[in-house]
mmCIF file of N, CA and C in Angstrom:
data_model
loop_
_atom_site.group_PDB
_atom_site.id
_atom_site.type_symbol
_atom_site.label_atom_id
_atom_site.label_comp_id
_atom_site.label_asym_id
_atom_site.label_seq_id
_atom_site.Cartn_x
_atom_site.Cartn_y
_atom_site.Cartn_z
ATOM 1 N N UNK A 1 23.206 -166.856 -84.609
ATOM 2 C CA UNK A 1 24.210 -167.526 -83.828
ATOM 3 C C UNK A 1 24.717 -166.574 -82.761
ATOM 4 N N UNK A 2 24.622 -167.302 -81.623
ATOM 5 C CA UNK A 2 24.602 -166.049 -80.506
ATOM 6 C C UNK A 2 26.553 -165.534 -80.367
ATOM 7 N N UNK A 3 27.087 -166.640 -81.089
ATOM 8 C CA UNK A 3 28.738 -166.311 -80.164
ATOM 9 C C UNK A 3 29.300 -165.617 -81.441
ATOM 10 N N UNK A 4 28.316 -165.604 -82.579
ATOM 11 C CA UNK A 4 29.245 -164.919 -84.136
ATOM 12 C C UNK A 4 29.850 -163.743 -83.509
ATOM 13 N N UNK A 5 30.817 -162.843 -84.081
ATOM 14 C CA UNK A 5 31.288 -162.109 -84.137
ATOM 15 C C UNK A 5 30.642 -161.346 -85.302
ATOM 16 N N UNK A 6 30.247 -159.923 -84.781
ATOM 17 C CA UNK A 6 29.684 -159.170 -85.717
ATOM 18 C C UNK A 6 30.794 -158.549 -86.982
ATOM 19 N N UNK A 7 30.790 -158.871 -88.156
ATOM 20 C CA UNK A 7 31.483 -158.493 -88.893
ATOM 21 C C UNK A 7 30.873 -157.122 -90.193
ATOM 22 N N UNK A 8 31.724 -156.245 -90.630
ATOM 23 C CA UNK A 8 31.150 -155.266 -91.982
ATOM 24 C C UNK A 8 32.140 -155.530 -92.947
ATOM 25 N N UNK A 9 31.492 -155.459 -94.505
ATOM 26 C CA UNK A 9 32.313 -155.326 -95.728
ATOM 27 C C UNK A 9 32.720 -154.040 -96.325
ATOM 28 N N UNK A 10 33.850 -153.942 -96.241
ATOM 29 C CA UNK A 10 34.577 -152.614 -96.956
ATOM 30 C C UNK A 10 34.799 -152.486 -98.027
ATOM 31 N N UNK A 11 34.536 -151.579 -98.419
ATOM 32 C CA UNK A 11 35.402 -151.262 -100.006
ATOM 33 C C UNK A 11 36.396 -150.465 -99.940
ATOM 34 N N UNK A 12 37.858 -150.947 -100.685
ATOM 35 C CA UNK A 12 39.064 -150.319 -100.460
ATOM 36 C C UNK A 12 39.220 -149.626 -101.409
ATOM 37 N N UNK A 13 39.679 -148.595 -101.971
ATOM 38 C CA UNK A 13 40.154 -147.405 -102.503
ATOM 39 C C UNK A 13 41.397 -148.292 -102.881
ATOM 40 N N UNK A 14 41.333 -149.176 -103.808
ATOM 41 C CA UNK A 14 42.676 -149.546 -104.074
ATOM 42 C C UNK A 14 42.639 -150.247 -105.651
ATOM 43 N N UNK A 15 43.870 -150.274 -106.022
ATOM 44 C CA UNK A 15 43.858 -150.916 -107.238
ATOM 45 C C UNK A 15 43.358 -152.535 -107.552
ATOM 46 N N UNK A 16 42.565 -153.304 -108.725
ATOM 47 C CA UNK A 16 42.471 -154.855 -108.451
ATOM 48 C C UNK A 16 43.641 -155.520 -108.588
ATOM 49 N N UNK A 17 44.786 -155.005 -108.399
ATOM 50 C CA UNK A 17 45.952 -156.044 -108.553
ATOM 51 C C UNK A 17 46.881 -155.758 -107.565
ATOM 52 N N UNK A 18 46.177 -154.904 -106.548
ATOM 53 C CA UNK A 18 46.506 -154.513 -105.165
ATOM 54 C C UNK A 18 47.531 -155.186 -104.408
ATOM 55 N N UNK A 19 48.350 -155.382 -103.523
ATOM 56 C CA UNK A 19 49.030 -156.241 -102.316
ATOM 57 C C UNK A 19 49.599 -155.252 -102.001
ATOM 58 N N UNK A 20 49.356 -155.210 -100.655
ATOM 59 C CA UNK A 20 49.858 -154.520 -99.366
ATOM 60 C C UNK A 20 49.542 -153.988 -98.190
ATOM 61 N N UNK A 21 49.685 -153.203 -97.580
ATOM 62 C CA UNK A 21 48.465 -153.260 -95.875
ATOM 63 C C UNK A 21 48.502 -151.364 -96.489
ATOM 64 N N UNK A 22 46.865 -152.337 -95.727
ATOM 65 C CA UNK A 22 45.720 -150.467 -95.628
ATOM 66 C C UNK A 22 45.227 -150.243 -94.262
ATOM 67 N N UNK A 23 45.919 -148.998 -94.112
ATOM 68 C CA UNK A 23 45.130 -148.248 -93.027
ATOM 69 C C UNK A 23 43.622 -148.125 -93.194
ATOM 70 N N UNK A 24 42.724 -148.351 -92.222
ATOM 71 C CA UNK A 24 41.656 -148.367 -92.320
ATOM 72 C C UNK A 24 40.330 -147.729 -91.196
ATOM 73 N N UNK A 25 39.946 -146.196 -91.364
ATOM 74 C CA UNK A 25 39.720 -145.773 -90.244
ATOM 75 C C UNK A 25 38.057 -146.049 -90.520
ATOM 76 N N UNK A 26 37.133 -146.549 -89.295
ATOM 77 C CA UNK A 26 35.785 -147.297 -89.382
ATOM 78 C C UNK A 26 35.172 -146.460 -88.312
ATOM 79 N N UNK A 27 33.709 -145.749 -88.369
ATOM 80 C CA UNK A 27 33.348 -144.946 -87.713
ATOM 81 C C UNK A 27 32.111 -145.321 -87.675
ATOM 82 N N UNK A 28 31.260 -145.553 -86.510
ATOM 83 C CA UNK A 28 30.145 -146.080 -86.499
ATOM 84 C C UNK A 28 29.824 -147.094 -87.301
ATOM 85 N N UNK A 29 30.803 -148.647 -87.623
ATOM 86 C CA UNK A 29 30.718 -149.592 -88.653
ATOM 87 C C UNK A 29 30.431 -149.217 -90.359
ATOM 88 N N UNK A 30 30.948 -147.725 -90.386
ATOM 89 C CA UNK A 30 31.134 -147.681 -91.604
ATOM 90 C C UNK A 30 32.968 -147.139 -92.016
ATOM 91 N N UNK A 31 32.772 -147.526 -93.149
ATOM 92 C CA UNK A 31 34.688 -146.992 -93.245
ATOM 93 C C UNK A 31 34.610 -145.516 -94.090
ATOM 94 N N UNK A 32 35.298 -144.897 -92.876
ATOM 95 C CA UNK A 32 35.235 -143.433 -93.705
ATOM 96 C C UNK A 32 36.647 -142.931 -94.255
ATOM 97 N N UNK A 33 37.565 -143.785 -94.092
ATOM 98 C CA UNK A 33 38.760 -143.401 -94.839
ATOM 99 C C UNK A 33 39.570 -145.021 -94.821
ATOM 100 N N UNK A 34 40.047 -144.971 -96.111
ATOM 101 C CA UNK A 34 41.490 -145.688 -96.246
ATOM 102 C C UNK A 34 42.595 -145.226 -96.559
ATOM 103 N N UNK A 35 43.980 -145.987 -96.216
ATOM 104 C CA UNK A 35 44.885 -145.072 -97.233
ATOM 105 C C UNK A 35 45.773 -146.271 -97.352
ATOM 106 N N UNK A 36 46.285 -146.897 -98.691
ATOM 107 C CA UNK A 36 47.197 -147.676 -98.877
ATOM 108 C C UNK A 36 48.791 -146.903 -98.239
ATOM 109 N N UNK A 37 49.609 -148.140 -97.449
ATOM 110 C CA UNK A 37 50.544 -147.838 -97.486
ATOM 111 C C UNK A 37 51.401 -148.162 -97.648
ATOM 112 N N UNK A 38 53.195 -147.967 -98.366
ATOM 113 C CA UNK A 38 54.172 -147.968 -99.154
ATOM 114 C C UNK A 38 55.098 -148.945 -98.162
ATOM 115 N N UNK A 39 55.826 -149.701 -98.947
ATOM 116 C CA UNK A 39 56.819 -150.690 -98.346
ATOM 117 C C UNK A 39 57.469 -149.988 -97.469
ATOM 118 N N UNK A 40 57.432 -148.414 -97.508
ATOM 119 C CA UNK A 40 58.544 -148.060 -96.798
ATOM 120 C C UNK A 40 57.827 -147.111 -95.334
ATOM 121 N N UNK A 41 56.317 -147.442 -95.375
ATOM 122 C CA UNK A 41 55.921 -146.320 -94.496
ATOM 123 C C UNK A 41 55.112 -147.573 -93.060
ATOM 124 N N UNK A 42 54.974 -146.840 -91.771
ATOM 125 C CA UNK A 42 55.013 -147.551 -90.967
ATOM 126 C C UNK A 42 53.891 -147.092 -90.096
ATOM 127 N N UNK A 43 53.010 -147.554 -89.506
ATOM 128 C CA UNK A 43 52.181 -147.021 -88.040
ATOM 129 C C UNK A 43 52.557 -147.270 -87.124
ATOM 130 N N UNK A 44 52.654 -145.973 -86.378
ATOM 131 C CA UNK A 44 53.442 -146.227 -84.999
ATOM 132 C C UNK A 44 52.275 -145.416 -83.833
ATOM 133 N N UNK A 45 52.548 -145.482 -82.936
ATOM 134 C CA UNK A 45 51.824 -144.880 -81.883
ATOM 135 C C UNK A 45 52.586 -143.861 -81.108
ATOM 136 N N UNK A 46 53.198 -142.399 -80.562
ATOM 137 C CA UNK A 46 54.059 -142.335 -80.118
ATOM 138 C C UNK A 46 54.969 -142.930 -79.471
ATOM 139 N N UNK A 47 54.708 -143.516 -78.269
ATOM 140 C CA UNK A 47 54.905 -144.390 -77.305
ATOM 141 C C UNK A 47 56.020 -145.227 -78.252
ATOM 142 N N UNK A 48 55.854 -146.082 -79.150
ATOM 143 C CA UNK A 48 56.359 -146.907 -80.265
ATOM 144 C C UNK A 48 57.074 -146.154 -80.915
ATOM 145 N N UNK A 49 56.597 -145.089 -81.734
ATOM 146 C CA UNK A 49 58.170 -144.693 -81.901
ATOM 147 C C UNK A 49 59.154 -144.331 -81.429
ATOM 148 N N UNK A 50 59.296 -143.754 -80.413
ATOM 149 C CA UNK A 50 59.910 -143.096 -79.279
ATOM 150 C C UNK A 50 60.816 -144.832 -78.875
ATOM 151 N N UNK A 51 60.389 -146.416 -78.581
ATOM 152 C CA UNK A 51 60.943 -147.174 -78.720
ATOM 153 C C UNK A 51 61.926 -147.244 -79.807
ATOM 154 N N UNK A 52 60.765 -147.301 -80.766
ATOM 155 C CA UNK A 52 61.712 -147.833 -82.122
ATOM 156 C C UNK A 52 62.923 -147.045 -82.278
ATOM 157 N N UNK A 53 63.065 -145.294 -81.798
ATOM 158 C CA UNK A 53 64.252 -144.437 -82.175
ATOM 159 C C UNK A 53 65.325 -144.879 -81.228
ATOM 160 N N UNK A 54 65.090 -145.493 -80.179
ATOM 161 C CA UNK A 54 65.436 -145.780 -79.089
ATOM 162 C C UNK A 54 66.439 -146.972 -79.496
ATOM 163 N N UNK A 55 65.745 -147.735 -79.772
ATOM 164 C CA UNK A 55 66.408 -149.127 -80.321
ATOM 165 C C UNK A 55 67.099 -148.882 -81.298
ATOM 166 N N UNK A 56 67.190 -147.598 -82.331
ATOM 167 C CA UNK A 56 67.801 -147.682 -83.657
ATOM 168 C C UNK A 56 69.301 -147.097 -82.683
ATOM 169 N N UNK A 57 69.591 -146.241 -81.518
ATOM 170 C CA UNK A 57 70.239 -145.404 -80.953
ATOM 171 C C UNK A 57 70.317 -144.147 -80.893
ATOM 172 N N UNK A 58 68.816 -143.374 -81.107
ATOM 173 C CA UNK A 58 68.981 -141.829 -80.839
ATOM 174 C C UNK A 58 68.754 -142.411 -79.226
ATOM 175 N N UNK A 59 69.109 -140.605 -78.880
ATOM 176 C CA UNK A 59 68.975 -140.394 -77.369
ATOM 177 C C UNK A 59 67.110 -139.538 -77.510
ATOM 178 N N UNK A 60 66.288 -139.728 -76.897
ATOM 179 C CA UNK A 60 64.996 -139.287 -77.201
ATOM 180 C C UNK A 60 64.711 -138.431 -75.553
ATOM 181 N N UNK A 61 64.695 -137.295 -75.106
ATOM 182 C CA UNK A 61 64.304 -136.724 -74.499
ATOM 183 C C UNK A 61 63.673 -135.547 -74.378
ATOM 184 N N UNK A 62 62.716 -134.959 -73.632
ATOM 185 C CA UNK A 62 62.033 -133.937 -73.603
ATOM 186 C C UNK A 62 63.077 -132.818 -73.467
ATOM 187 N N UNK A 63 62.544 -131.606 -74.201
ATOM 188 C CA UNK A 63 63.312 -130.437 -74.676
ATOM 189 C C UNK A 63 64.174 -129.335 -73.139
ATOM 190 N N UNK A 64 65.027 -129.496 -73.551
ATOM 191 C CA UNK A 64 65.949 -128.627 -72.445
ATOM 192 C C UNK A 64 66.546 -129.815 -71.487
ATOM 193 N N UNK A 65 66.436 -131.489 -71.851
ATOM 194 C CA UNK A 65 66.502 -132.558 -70.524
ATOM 195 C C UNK A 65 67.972 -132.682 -71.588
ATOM 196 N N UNK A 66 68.872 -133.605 -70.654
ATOM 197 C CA UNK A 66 70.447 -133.845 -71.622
ATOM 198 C C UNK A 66 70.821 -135.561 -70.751
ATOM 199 N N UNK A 67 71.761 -135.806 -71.516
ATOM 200 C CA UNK A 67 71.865 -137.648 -71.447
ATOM 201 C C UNK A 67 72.052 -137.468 -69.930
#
């Protein structure tokens, strides 16, 4: 089927009674790392966190810069 979307099956490093989101790093369509992560932990990108601290109300600036 020419329009499929090429898909691969992973195996997760996780328990069978599992629920919750996995980081999942895929390298040449194979997965060379997972890592389950905790209700309380988050992926951010710098860029994104630097928002998110932003929005919580730190002041976020480069070192020696002032409000």
């Amino acid at each position: 089927m020419p329009n499929q979307t090429p898909t691969i099956t992973a195996t997760l490093n996780v328990a069978p009674d599992f629920t919750g989101r996995v980081l999942v790093y895929v390298k040449n369509g194979e997965v060379e790392r997972d890592m389950p992560l905790s209700d309380d932990q988050i992926a951010l990108t710098v860029d994104g966190f630097i928002d998110l601290a932003k929005r919580a109300g730190w002041h976020v600036a480069l070192a020696g810069e002032t409000k």
